[in-house]
mmCIF file of C-alpha atoms in Angstrom:
data_model
loop_
_atom_site.group_PDB
_atom_site.id
_atom_site.type_symbol
_atom_site.label_atom_id
_atom_site.label_comp_id
_atom_site.label_asym_id
_atom_site.label_seq_id
_atom_site.Cartn_x
_atom_site.Cartn_y
_atom_site.Cartn_z
ATOM 1 C CA MET A 22 23.368 -0.737 -5.750
ATOM 2 C CA LEU A 23 21.085 -1.138 -2.692
ATOM 3 C CA ASP A 24 21.611 -0.350 0.973
ATOM 4 C CA LYS A 25 20.286 -3.830 1.844
ATOM 5 C CA PRO A 26 20.455 -7.089 -0.143
ATOM 6 C CA CYS A 27 17.583 -7.645 -2.571
ATOM 7 C CA LEU A 28 15.308 -10.322 -1.148
ATOM 8 C CA ALA A 29 14.114 -11.714 -4.485
ATOM 9 C CA PRO A 30 16.556 -14.615 -5.091
ATOM 10 C CA PHE A 31 16.263 -15.717 -1.441
ATOM 11 C CA THR A 32 12.467 -15.678 -1.231
ATOM 12 C CA SER A 33 10.760 -15.492 -4.611
ATOM 13 C CA ILE A 34 10.301 -16.796 -8.104
ATOM 14 C CA ASN A 35 8.852 -15.190 -11.204
ATOM 15 C CA LEU A 36 7.172 -17.509 -13.703
ATOM 16 C CA ASP A 37 6.587 -15.830 -17.054
ATOM 17 C CA SER A 38 4.279 -16.709 -19.926
ATOM 18 C CA THR A 39 7.020 -18.693 -21.721
ATOM 19 C CA GLY A 40 7.558 -20.900 -18.677
ATOM 20 C CA GLN A 41 10.883 -19.310 -17.757
ATOM 21 C CA VAL A 42 11.723 -18.944 -14.054
ATOM 22 C CA VAL A 43 13.795 -16.035 -12.693
ATOM 23 C CA PRO A 44 14.038 -14.249 -9.314
ATOM 24 C CA CYS A 45 11.767 -11.351 -10.306
ATOM 25 C CA CYS A 46 9.830 -9.894 -13.202
ATOM 26 C CA VAL A 47 12.408 -7.209 -14.102
ATOM 27 C CA TYR A 48 15.390 -9.581 -13.973
ATOM 28 C CA LYS A 49 16.545 -9.568 -17.598
ATOM 29 C CA MET A 50 16.927 -12.912 -19.360
ATOM 30 C CA LYS A 51 20.061 -11.638 -21.088
ATOM 31 C CA GLY A 52 22.515 -9.553 -19.124
ATOM 32 C CA ASP A 53 26.208 -9.543 -19.944
ATOM 33 C CA VAL A 54 27.630 -12.512 -21.838
ATOM 34 C CA ASP A 55 28.124 -14.538 -18.655
ATOM 35 C CA HIS A 56 24.677 -13.725 -17.277
ATOM 36 C CA GLU A 57 22.262 -15.231 -19.800
ATOM 37 C CA VAL A 58 19.608 -17.103 -17.849
ATOM 38 C CA TRP A 59 17.256 -18.296 -20.590
ATOM 39 C CA ASP A 60 16.596 -22.013 -20.093
ATOM 40 C CA TYR A 61 16.539 -23.807 -23.440
ATOM 41 C CA ASN A 62 15.719 -27.155 -21.821
ATOM 42 C CA LEU A 63 12.552 -26.507 -19.864
ATOM 43 C CA ASN A 64 10.805 -29.533 -18.418
ATOM 44 C CA LYS A 65 7.132 -30.065 -19.227
ATOM 45 C CA SER A 66 6.510 -29.856 -15.490
ATOM 46 C CA VAL A 67 6.145 -26.330 -14.090
ATOM 47 C CA GLY A 68 6.941 -27.642 -10.614
ATOM 48 C CA ILE A 69 10.214 -29.257 -11.676
ATOM 49 C CA ASN A 70 11.314 -26.069 -13.451
ATOM 50 C CA ILE A 71 10.579 -23.921 -10.386
ATOM 51 C CA LYS A 72 12.490 -26.235 -8.042
ATOM 52 C CA LYS A 73 15.457 -26.557 -10.406
ATOM 53 C CA LYS A 74 15.852 -22.820 -10.963
ATOM 54 C CA PHE A 75 15.285 -21.747 -7.350
ATOM 55 C CA ASN A 76 17.950 -24.216 -6.227
ATOM 56 C CA SER A 77 20.422 -22.955 -8.850
ATOM 57 C CA TRP A 78 20.833 -19.389 -7.567
ATOM 58 C CA ASP A 79 23.486 -19.983 -4.890
ATOM 59 C CA LYS A 80 26.189 -18.024 -6.738
ATOM 60 C CA LEU A 81 23.781 -15.149 -7.407
ATOM 61 C CA ARG A 82 22.793 -15.071 -3.732
ATOM 62 C CA LYS A 83 26.397 -15.030 -2.522
ATOM 63 C CA ASN A 84 27.231 -12.128 -4.848
ATOM 64 C CA ILE A 85 24.184 -10.123 -3.778
ATOM 65 C CA LEU A 86 25.168 -10.504 -0.133
ATOM 66 C CA LYS A 87 28.453 -8.852 -1.202
ATOM 67 C CA ASN A 88 26.469 -6.097 -2.984
ATOM 68 C CA LYS A 89 27.577 -7.456 -6.381
ATOM 69 C CA TYR A 90 24.646 -7.450 -8.776
ATOM 70 C CA PRO A 91 24.647 -8.891 -12.311
ATOM 71 C CA SER A 92 23.711 -6.725 -15.273
ATOM 72 C CA ASN A 93 20.376 -8.576 -15.305
ATOM 73 C CA CYS A 94 19.442 -6.255 -12.407
ATOM 74 C CA ASN A 95 20.113 -3.019 -14.295
ATOM 75 C CA ILE A 96 16.440 -2.010 -14.556
ATOM 76 C CA CYS A 97 16.285 -1.599 -10.770
ATOM 77 C CA LYS A 98 19.469 0.450 -10.947
ATOM 78 C CA LEU A 99 17.879 2.778 -13.516
ATOM 79 C CA ARG A 100 14.588 3.100 -11.633
ATOM 80 C CA SER A 101 16.343 3.879 -8.374
ATOM 81 C CA GLN A 102 17.503 7.199 -9.854
ATOM 82 C CA SER A 103 14.024 8.756 -9.610
ATOM 83 C CA GLY A 104 11.366 6.227 -8.711
ATOM 84 C CA LYS A 105 10.773 3.086 -6.712
ATOM 85 C CA THR A 106 12.387 -0.219 -7.648
ATOM 86 C CA ARG A 107 11.211 -3.794 -7.704
ATOM 87 C CA ALA A 108 13.675 -4.435 -4.863
ATOM 88 C CA ASP A 109 11.715 -1.876 -2.809
ATOM 89 C CA ASP A 110 8.580 -3.941 -3.409
ATOM 90 C CA PHE A 111 10.211 -7.095 -2.087
ATOM 91 C CA ARG A 112 11.493 -5.279 0.976
ATOM 92 C CA LYS A 113 8.071 -3.757 1.660
ATOM 93 C CA ASN A 114 6.133 -6.997 1.134
ATOM 94 C CA LEU A 115 8.417 -9.626 2.617
ATOM 95 C CA GLU A 116 10.676 -8.116 5.272
ATOM 96 C CA SER A 117 8.244 -8.921 8.085
ATOM 97 C CA PHE A 118 8.307 -12.615 7.113
ATOM 98 C CA ILE A 119 12.090 -12.964 6.933
ATOM 99 C CA GLU A 120 13.615 -15.413 9.398
ATOM 100 C CA ASP A 121 16.644 -17.355 8.141
ATOM 101 C CA GLU A 122 16.073 -17.080 4.380
ATOM 102 C CA PHE A 123 19.520 -15.582 3.726
ATOM 103 C CA ASP A 124 20.949 -18.884 4.952
ATOM 104 C CA ASN A 125 18.064 -21.157 4.007
ATOM 105 C CA PRO A 126 16.153 -19.730 1.017
ATOM 106 C CA LYS A 127 12.438 -20.485 0.849
ATOM 107 C CA ILE A 128 9.743 -19.521 -1.642
ATOM 108 C CA LEU A 129 7.663 -16.973 0.248
ATOM 109 C CA MET A 130 6.385 -15.237 -2.875
ATOM 110 C CA MET A 131 5.330 -16.323 -6.347
ATOM 111 C CA ASP A 132 5.188 -13.668 -9.045
ATOM 112 C CA LEU A 133 3.131 -15.025 -11.930
ATOM 113 C CA ASP A 134 2.911 -13.714 -15.491
ATOM 114 C CA LEU A 135 0.890 -16.666 -16.730
ATOM 115 C CA SER A 136 -0.167 -15.208 -20.074
ATOM 116 C CA ASN A 137 0.226 -12.193 -22.332
ATOM 117 C CA LYS A 138 -3.536 -12.147 -22.921
ATOM 118 C CA CYS A 139 -4.800 -8.601 -22.388
ATOM 119 C CA ASN A 140 -7.716 -6.476 -23.576
ATOM 120 C CA LEU A 141 -5.736 -3.187 -23.786
ATOM 121 C CA LYS A 142 -2.662 -2.037 -25.731
ATOM 122 C CA CYS A 143 -1.010 0.536 -23.517
ATOM 123 C CA LEU A 144 1.507 2.880 -25.108
ATOM 124 C CA HIS A 145 4.431 1.655 -22.995
ATOM 125 C CA CYS A 146 3.569 -2.032 -23.422
ATOM 126 C CA SER A 147 4.125 -4.524 -26.271
ATOM 127 C CA SER A 148 2.842 -7.850 -27.558
ATOM 128 C CA SER A 149 5.131 -9.562 -25.018
ATOM 129 C CA ASN A 150 2.579 -8.546 -22.389
ATOM 130 C CA SER A 151 -0.551 -7.866 -24.402
ATOM 131 C CA THR A 152 -2.240 -9.830 -27.159
ATOM 132 C CA ALA A 153 -4.137 -6.640 -28.040
ATOM 133 C CA TRP A 154 -0.774 -5.264 -29.208
ATOM 134 C CA ILE A 155 -0.096 -7.970 -31.813
ATOM 135 C CA LYS A 156 -1.740 -6.251 -34.792
ATOM 136 C CA ASP A 157 -0.058 -2.877 -34.130
ATOM 137 C CA SER A 158 3.310 -4.554 -33.479
ATOM 138 C CA LYS A 159 3.274 -6.081 -36.934
ATOM 139 C CA LYS A 160 2.899 -2.610 -38.460
ATOM 140 C CA LEU A 161 5.540 -0.939 -36.280
ATOM 141 C CA PHE A 162 7.947 -3.815 -36.854
ATOM 142 C CA LYS A 163 8.132 -2.928 -40.561
ATOM 143 C CA ILE A 164 9.254 0.673 -39.943
ATOM 144 C CA ASP A 165 12.999 1.269 -40.429
ATOM 145 C CA ASN A 166 14.142 -2.200 -39.387
ATOM 146 C CA ASN A 167 12.011 -2.283 -36.247
ATOM 147 C CA LYS A 168 13.575 0.846 -34.768
ATOM 148 C CA PHE A 169 10.846 0.995 -32.093
ATOM 149 C CA ASP A 170 11.738 -2.527 -30.917
ATOM 150 C CA LYS A 171 8.199 -3.874 -31.283
ATOM 151 C CA GLN A 172 8.785 -7.487 -32.252
ATOM 152 C CA PRO A 173 5.377 -9.125 -32.853
ATOM 153 C CA ILE A 174 4.792 -11.966 -30.365
ATOM 154 C CA LYS A 175 1.844 -14.326 -30.538
ATOM 155 C CA HIS A 176 -0.411 -15.380 -27.700
ATOM 156 C CA ARG A 177 1.577 -17.397 -25.176
ATOM 157 C CA SER A 178 0.660 -18.843 -21.803
ATOM 158 C CA VAL A 179 1.550 -21.341 -19.097
ATOM 159 C CA ASN A 180 -1.243 -23.807 -19.743
ATOM 160 C CA ASN A 181 -0.059 -26.430 -17.253
ATOM 161 C CA ILE A 182 -0.074 -24.374 -14.050
ATOM 162 C CA LYS A 183 -2.284 -27.086 -12.523
ATOM 163 C CA ASP A 184 0.871 -29.210 -12.471
ATOM 164 C CA LEU A 185 1.583 -27.500 -9.139
ATOM 165 C CA TYR A 186 -1.081 -29.757 -7.591
ATOM 166 C CA ASN A 187 1.762 -32.314 -7.467
ATOM 167 C CA PHE A 188 4.212 -29.990 -5.685
ATOM 168 C CA PRO A 189 2.837 -28.917 -2.289
ATOM 169 C CA GLU A 190 6.451 -28.437 -1.137
ATOM 170 C CA ILE A 191 6.664 -25.406 -3.452
ATOM 171 C CA THR A 192 3.578 -23.698 -2.025
ATOM 172 C CA LYS A 193 3.861 -24.614 1.681
ATOM 173 C CA ASP A 194 5.719 -21.440 2.775
ATOM 174 C CA LEU A 195 3.939 -18.981 0.512
ATOM 175 C CA LYS A 196 2.845 -15.646 1.958
ATOM 176 C CA ILE A 197 2.223 -13.627 -1.224
ATOM 177 C CA VAL A 198 1.109 -14.584 -4.710
ATOM 178 C CA GLU A 199 1.298 -11.732 -7.176
ATOM 179 C CA ILE A 200 -0.570 -12.231 -10.439
ATOM 180 C CA LYS A 201 0.097 -10.025 -13.438
ATOM 181 C CA GLY A 202 -0.021 -10.579 -17.149
ATOM 182 C CA GLY A 203 -1.323 -9.647 -19.571
ATOM 183 C CA GLU A 204 -4.415 -8.693 -17.664
ATOM 184 C CA PRO A 205 -4.787 -11.148 -14.739
ATOM 185 C CA LEU A 206 -8.569 -10.784 -14.487
ATOM 186 C CA TYR A 207 -8.837 -11.669 -18.201
ATOM 187 C CA GLN A 208 -6.486 -14.664 -18.425
ATOM 188 C CA ASP A 209 -7.709 -18.181 -19.134
ATOM 189 C CA GLN A 210 -5.796 -19.588 -16.118
ATOM 190 C CA ARG A 211 -7.149 -17.070 -13.599
ATOM 191 C CA TYR A 212 -8.925 -19.738 -11.551
ATOM 192 C CA ASP A 213 -6.382 -22.574 -11.825
ATOM 193 C CA ILE A 214 -3.628 -21.291 -9.547
ATOM 194 C CA LEU A 215 -6.169 -20.250 -6.894
ATOM 195 C CA GLU A 216 -7.709 -23.721 -6.910
ATOM 196 C CA VAL A 217 -4.242 -25.293 -6.474
ATOM 197 C CA LEU A 218 -3.527 -23.132 -3.420
ATOM 198 C CA ILE A 219 -6.942 -23.839 -1.929
ATOM 199 C CA ASP A 220 -6.420 -27.584 -2.476
ATOM 200 C CA HIS A 221 -3.002 -27.396 -0.719
ATOM 201 C CA ASP A 222 -4.737 -25.733 2.256
ATOM 202 C CA VAL A 223 -2.305 -22.805 2.203
ATOM 203 C CA SER A 224 -4.631 -20.130 0.812
ATOM 204 C CA LYS A 225 -5.559 -18.953 4.328
ATOM 205 C CA ASN A 226 -1.936 -17.814 4.797
ATOM 206 C CA ILE A 227 -1.641 -16.018 1.469
ATOM 207 C CA THR A 228 -2.174 -12.452 0.320
ATOM 208 C CA LEU A 229 -3.259 -12.326 -3.316
ATOM 209 C CA LYS A 230 -2.015 -9.299 -5.195
ATOM 210 C CA TYR A 231 -3.244 -8.406 -8.688
ATOM 211 C CA ILE A 232 -1.723 -5.810 -11.001
ATOM 212 C CA THR A 233 -4.813 -4.982 -13.019
ATOM 213 C CA ASN A 234 -6.270 -2.430 -15.410
ATOM 214 C CA MET A 235 -9.599 -3.045 -13.650
ATOM 215 C CA THR A 236 -11.687 -3.269 -16.812
ATOM 216 C CA VAL A 237 -13.018 -6.788 -16.127
ATOM 217 C CA LYS A 238 -15.614 -7.984 -13.599
ATOM 218 C CA ASP A 239 -15.671 -11.646 -12.502
ATOM 219 C CA GLU A 240 -17.854 -12.983 -9.690
ATOM 220 C CA LYS A 241 -16.337 -16.492 -9.773
ATOM 221 C CA LEU A 242 -13.003 -14.930 -8.828
ATOM 222 C CA LEU A 243 -14.685 -13.195 -5.913
ATOM 223 C CA LYS A 244 -15.871 -16.533 -4.533
ATOM 224 C CA LEU A 245 -12.370 -18.022 -4.769
ATOM 225 C CA TRP A 246 -10.810 -14.944 -3.147
ATOM 226 C CA CYS A 247 -12.768 -15.685 0.011
ATOM 227 C CA PHE A 248 -10.402 -18.582 0.774
ATOM 228 C CA PHE A 249 -7.396 -16.236 1.001
ATOM 229 C CA GLU A 250 -6.108 -14.080 3.839
ATOM 230 C CA LYS A 251 -6.106 -10.790 1.924
ATOM 231 C CA ILE A 252 -6.914 -9.501 -1.540
ATOM 232 C CA LYS A 253 -4.976 -6.523 -2.855
ATOM 233 C CA LEU A 254 -5.813 -4.886 -6.151
ATOM 234 C CA HIS A 255 -3.047 -2.689 -7.558
ATOM 235 C CA ILE A 256 -4.877 -0.700 -10.190
ATOM 236 C CA SER A 257 -2.801 0.796 -12.952
ATOM 237 C CA ILE A 258 -3.577 4.289 -14.155
ATOM 238 C CA GLU A 259 -1.443 6.437 -16.433
ATOM 239 C CA GLY A 260 -3.734 9.290 -17.391
ATOM 240 C CA THR A 261 -7.065 11.018 -17.087
ATOM 241 C CA ASN A 262 -9.712 12.137 -19.580
ATOM 242 C CA LYS A 263 -8.639 11.777 -23.234
ATOM 243 C CA LEU A 264 -5.018 11.083 -22.326
ATOM 244 C CA TYR A 265 -6.193 7.918 -20.550
ATOM 245 C CA ASN A 266 -7.673 6.608 -23.803
ATOM 246 C CA PHE A 267 -4.601 7.674 -25.796
ATOM 247 C CA ILE A 268 -2.231 5.761 -23.503
ATOM 248 C CA ARG A 269 -4.515 2.731 -23.146
ATOM 249 C CA GLY A 270 -4.994 2.422 -26.897
ATOM 250 C CA ASP A 271 -8.699 1.950 -26.395
ATOM 251 C CA LYS A 272 -11.584 4.300 -27.167
ATOM 252 C CA ILE A 273 -14.162 2.514 -25.007
ATOM 253 C CA THR A 274 -12.659 2.164 -21.537
ATOM 254 C CA ASN A 275 -12.253 5.272 -19.403
ATOM 255 C CA VAL A 276 -11.505 6.334 -15.851
ATOM 256 C CA GLU A 277 -15.213 6.326 -15.023
ATOM 257 C CA MET A 278 -15.254 2.593 -15.809
ATOM 258 C CA LEU A 279 -12.458 2.112 -13.278
ATOM 259 C CA GLU A 280 -14.573 3.764 -10.626
ATOM 260 C CA LYS A 281 -17.625 1.630 -11.385
ATOM 261 C CA ASN A 282 -15.680 -1.625 -11.425
ATOM 262 C CA ILE A 283 -13.806 -0.898 -8.182
ATOM 263 C CA LEU A 284 -17.058 -0.145 -6.397
ATOM 264 C CA TRP A 285 -18.630 -3.285 -7.904
ATOM 265 C CA TYR A 286 -15.881 -5.501 -6.458
ATOM 266 C CA LYS A 287 -15.912 -3.792 -3.079
ATOM 267 C CA GLU A 288 -19.680 -4.103 -2.748
ATOM 268 C CA LYS A 289 -19.903 -7.676 -4.042
ATOM 269 C CA ILE A 290 -17.159 -8.933 -1.706
ATOM 270 C CA LYS A 291 -19.073 -7.696 1.346
ATOM 271 C CA LYS A 292 -21.595 -10.507 1.111
ATOM 272 C CA TYR A 293 -18.699 -12.935 1.576
ATOM 273 C CA ASN A 294 -17.488 -11.029 4.662
ATOM 274 C CA LYS A 295 -14.206 -10.152 3.007
ATOM 275 C CA LYS A 296 -12.451 -6.890 2.241
ATOM 276 C CA ILE A 297 -10.517 -5.763 -0.826
ATOM 277 C CA TYR A 298 -7.514 -3.493 -0.364
ATOM 278 C CA VAL A 299 -6.970 -1.050 -3.201
ATOM 279 C CA ASN A 300 -3.629 0.446 -4.188
ATOM 280 C CA TRP A 301 -2.874 2.536 -7.233
ATOM 281 C CA SER A 302 0.002 1.893 -9.606
ATOM 282 C CA ILE A 303 1.077 5.022 -11.482
ATOM 283 C CA THR A 304 3.637 4.772 -14.268
ATOM 284 C CA VAL A 305 5.207 8.037 -15.396
ATOM 285 C CA MET A 306 6.564 8.483 -18.908
ATOM 286 C CA ALA A 307 7.233 11.229 -21.419
ATOM 287 C CA CYS A 308 3.620 11.662 -22.526
ATOM 288 C CA ASN A 309 1.961 11.853 -19.080
ATOM 289 C CA ILE A 310 4.386 13.826 -16.916
ATOM 290 C CA PHE A 311 1.955 16.776 -17.020
ATOM 291 C CA ASP A 312 -0.921 14.549 -15.877
ATOM 292 C CA VAL A 313 0.549 13.324 -12.587
ATOM 293 C CA GLU A 314 -1.359 15.951 -10.580
ATOM 294 C CA ASN A 315 -4.629 15.103 -12.382
ATOM 295 C CA ILE A 316 -4.152 11.401 -11.627
ATOM 296 C CA PHE A 317 -3.678 12.090 -7.929
ATOM 297 C CA ASN A 318 -6.721 14.382 -7.927
ATOM 298 C CA PHE A 319 -8.805 11.622 -9.506
ATOM 299 C CA ILE A 320 -7.637 9.069 -6.956
ATOM 300 C CA LYS A 321 -8.338 11.394 -4.044
ATOM 301 C CA LYS A 322 -11.792 12.254 -5.373
ATOM 302 C CA LEU A 323 -12.623 8.587 -5.853
ATOM 303 C CA ASN A 324 -11.622 7.953 -2.235
ATOM 304 C CA VAL A 325 -11.022 4.245 -2.788
ATOM 305 C CA GLY A 326 -7.479 3.416 -1.722
ATOM 306 C CA TYR A 327 -4.982 6.262 -1.661
ATOM 307 C CA ASN A 328 -1.842 4.152 -1.353
ATOM 308 C CA ILE A 329 0.312 4.629 -4.442
ATOM 309 C CA ASN A 330 2.344 1.720 -5.851
ATOM 310 C CA GLY A 331 2.194 -0.097 -2.557
ATOM 311 C CA ILE A 332 4.723 2.123 -0.771
ATOM 312 C CA GLY A 333 2.650 5.245 -0.384
ATOM 313 C CA SER A 334 4.487 7.836 -2.417
ATOM 314 C CA THR A 335 6.573 7.156 -5.495
ATOM 315 C CA PRO A 336 5.286 6.439 -9.004
ATOM 316 C CA THR A 337 7.170 3.971 -11.199
ATOM 317 C CA LEU A 338 9.163 5.251 -14.159
ATOM 318 C CA VAL A 339 9.118 3.839 -17.665
ATOM 319 C CA VAL A 340 12.722 3.016 -18.545
ATOM 320 C CA ASN A 341 11.979 0.506 -21.304
ATOM 321 C CA PRO A 342 11.473 1.378 -24.083
ATOM 322 C CA ASN A 343 13.937 4.154 -23.283
ATOM 323 C CA TYR A 344 12.367 6.540 -25.802
ATOM 324 C CA LEU A 345 9.340 6.783 -23.463
ATOM 325 C CA ASP A 346 11.482 7.717 -20.453
ATOM 326 C CA TYR A 347 10.471 11.253 -19.396
ATOM 327 C CA ARG A 348 14.135 12.303 -19.562
ATOM 328 C CA VAL A 349 14.000 12.276 -23.370
ATOM 329 C CA LEU A 350 12.058 15.536 -23.050
ATOM 330 C CA PRO A 351 13.680 18.974 -23.429
ATOM 331 C CA ARG A 352 14.693 20.698 -20.225
ATOM 332 C CA TRP A 353 12.095 23.467 -20.749
ATOM 333 C CA TYR A 354 9.334 20.850 -20.888
ATOM 334 C CA ILE A 355 10.429 19.054 -17.717
ATOM 335 C CA ASP A 356 10.817 22.434 -15.981
ATOM 336 C CA LYS A 357 7.223 23.341 -16.883
ATOM 337 C CA ALA A 358 6.025 20.031 -15.440
ATOM 338 C CA ARG A 359 8.096 20.565 -12.290
ATOM 339 C CA LYS A 360 6.686 24.065 -11.863
ATOM 340 C CA GLN A 361 3.184 22.627 -12.015
ATOM 341 C CA MET A 362 4.036 19.849 -9.526
ATOM 342 C CA LYS A 363 5.467 22.329 -7.020
ATOM 343 C CA LYS A 364 1.959 23.782 -6.668
ATOM 344 C CA SER A 365 0.496 20.380 -5.810
ATOM 345 C CA LEU A 366 -1.491 19.737 -2.644
ATOM 346 C CA HIS A 367 -0.336 16.114 -2.686
ATOM 347 C CA MET A 368 2.831 15.333 -0.748
ATOM 348 C CA SER A 369 3.464 12.380 -3.068
ATOM 349 C CA VAL A 370 3.635 14.701 -6.085
ATOM 350 C CA LEU A 371 5.882 17.160 -4.240
ATOM 351 C CA ASN A 372 8.259 14.341 -3.309
ATOM 352 C CA PHE A 373 8.242 12.977 -6.845
ATOM 353 C CA GLU A 374 9.082 16.399 -8.323
ATOM 354 C CA LYS A 375 12.242 16.610 -6.212
ATOM 355 C CA LYS A 376 13.536 13.384 -7.756
ATOM 356 C CA LEU A 377 13.168 14.430 -11.384
ATOM 357 C CA THR A 378 16.438 14.637 -13.313
ATOM 358 C CA TYR A 379 17.669 15.455 -16.824
ATOM 359 C CA TRP A 380 19.722 13.783 -19.518
ATOM 360 C CA ASP A 381 22.382 15.727 -21.393
ATOM 361 C CA ASP A 382 21.578 16.428 -25.035
ATOM 362 C CA GLU A 383 23.990 13.851 -26.382
ATOM 363 C CA GLU A 384 22.063 11.097 -24.677
ATOM 364 C CA ARG A 385 18.633 12.715 -24.894
ATOM 365 C CA ILE A 386 18.191 13.968 -28.468
ATOM 366 C CA PRO A 387 18.391 10.606 -30.320
ATOM 367 C CA LYS A 388 15.816 9.127 -27.939
ATOM 368 C CA PHE A 389 13.662 12.268 -28.145
ATOM 369 C CA LYS A 390 13.517 11.880 -31.933
ATOM 370 C CA LEU A 391 12.426 8.271 -31.509
ATOM 371 C CA TYR A 392 9.755 9.352 -29.025
ATOM 372 C CA ILE A 393 8.214 11.857 -31.438
ATOM 373 C CA GLU A 394 8.358 9.378 -34.329
ATOM 374 C CA TYR A 395 6.820 6.637 -32.191
ATOM 375 C CA ILE A 396 3.913 8.839 -31.088
ATOM 376 C CA GLU A 397 3.309 9.962 -34.666
ATOM 377 C CA ASN A 398 3.324 6.416 -36.027
ATOM 378 C CA ILE A 399 1.146 4.939 -33.306
ATOM 379 C CA SER A 400 -1.297 7.832 -33.738
ATOM 380 C CA LEU A 401 -1.610 7.048 -37.446
ATOM 381 C CA ILE A 402 -1.983 3.311 -36.870
ATOM 382 C CA ARG A 403 -4.669 3.786 -34.225
ATOM 383 C CA ASN A 404 -6.302 6.867 -35.736
ATOM 384 C CA ILE A 405 -5.902 8.872 -32.543
ATOM 385 C CA ASN A 406 -4.920 12.495 -31.997
ATOM 386 C CA PRO A 407 -1.512 13.173 -30.369
ATOM 387 C CA ASN A 408 -2.584 16.717 -29.464
ATOM 388 C CA VAL A 409 -3.932 15.315 -26.189
ATOM 389 C CA ILE A 410 -0.273 15.347 -25.076
ATOM 390 C CA PRO A 411 0.451 18.773 -23.540
ATOM 391 C CA PHE A 412 2.559 21.084 -25.748
ATOM 392 C CA TRP A 413 2.654 18.492 -28.507
ATOM 393 C CA LYS A 414 2.987 21.106 -31.243
ATOM 394 C CA GLU A 415 5.973 22.700 -29.485
ATOM 395 C CA LEU A 416 7.616 19.301 -29.102
ATOM 396 C CA LYS A 417 7.000 18.549 -32.758
ATOM 397 C CA ASN A 418 8.556 21.871 -33.782
ATOM 398 C CA GLU A 419 11.651 21.097 -31.728
ATOM 399 C CA TYR A 420 11.866 17.704 -33.386
ATOM 400 C CA LEU A 421 11.680 19.306 -36.835
ATOM 401 C CA ALA A 422 14.446 21.727 -35.868
ATOM 402 C CA TYR A 423 16.698 18.788 -34.996
ATOM 403 C CA LYS A 424 15.900 17.144 -38.333
ATOM 404 C CA ARG A 425 16.999 20.155 -40.399
#
């Protein structure tokens, strides 16, 4: 699947909001029958769970060194067709630190999804990763036996992350701590893990990386960040103008707020003699494929961090739910978007356009129908106008033609 072995099971752990521990955040809990990794007997101690799971991946590691990946890794396989993969992230972030980890695995990176608490309800998200989604999930769940796969999930979090105070052996080799969510700047535990790392006297060796919607300001976090080697903010953005609000599910936040908050953090951190590194995380899906150029224009105009998704060029693709994958769209629609991208002044957009592909109608049409029905239902639930999506009326007409 990859030209080099994925580093994740040799160097990293992902701790999710249920307390489960896996090699990375896109490693599916349930792969094929023989690859279910859900732990039904979690210990109350976060540290014990991390040590137990990390030490249990010998078979997985041996198979990966033979280029044999379990079905749990299929999301990376799908994303590799057009966009960057999570494996690319590990290679980019950790390769310079690799010594003998293929023979002697060590935890160099912790990837933390400590809570699903979030203040936004993005179109491609769910209540698994956003408490703001819970109310809408309950409504979508009732439609045609939950055909949009929006199972309502309550607020959940790892409330005992301070347990790691007792496990300095877990943190001693850390180089990167990536904090996601939910919204990491909004979570109740946002200070706890930082205080553990500071107490273990390892923070000076660690780069903190946040995947954030950048709608929250917090000066206490700024003060704690000063104990760390680097601070990297990966700011997610999926649209501009009214499409931004449509995708975010929020009528108050906007791209101008992003600009103000980024500048606030960068100015405030100066008095502590630290620097914040800004990257942009762009996720492309069916409803925003025409806005890619606008997003890049906004980023360039803002002139605060021009690195995209941490590797400089390739946006991430939505592959789950699959009805939001851009390949559900008719060929004429994708061709229009490609024609627009070919006129771009941004090399990143030009490179991305070359990677776009199509699904055949047998695979595409059922998912396209779901896409249209999902947008219509979410628009009704949230009282928002789907006409902000380019050529929405034409897409709707094609949907109706299929329904006849």
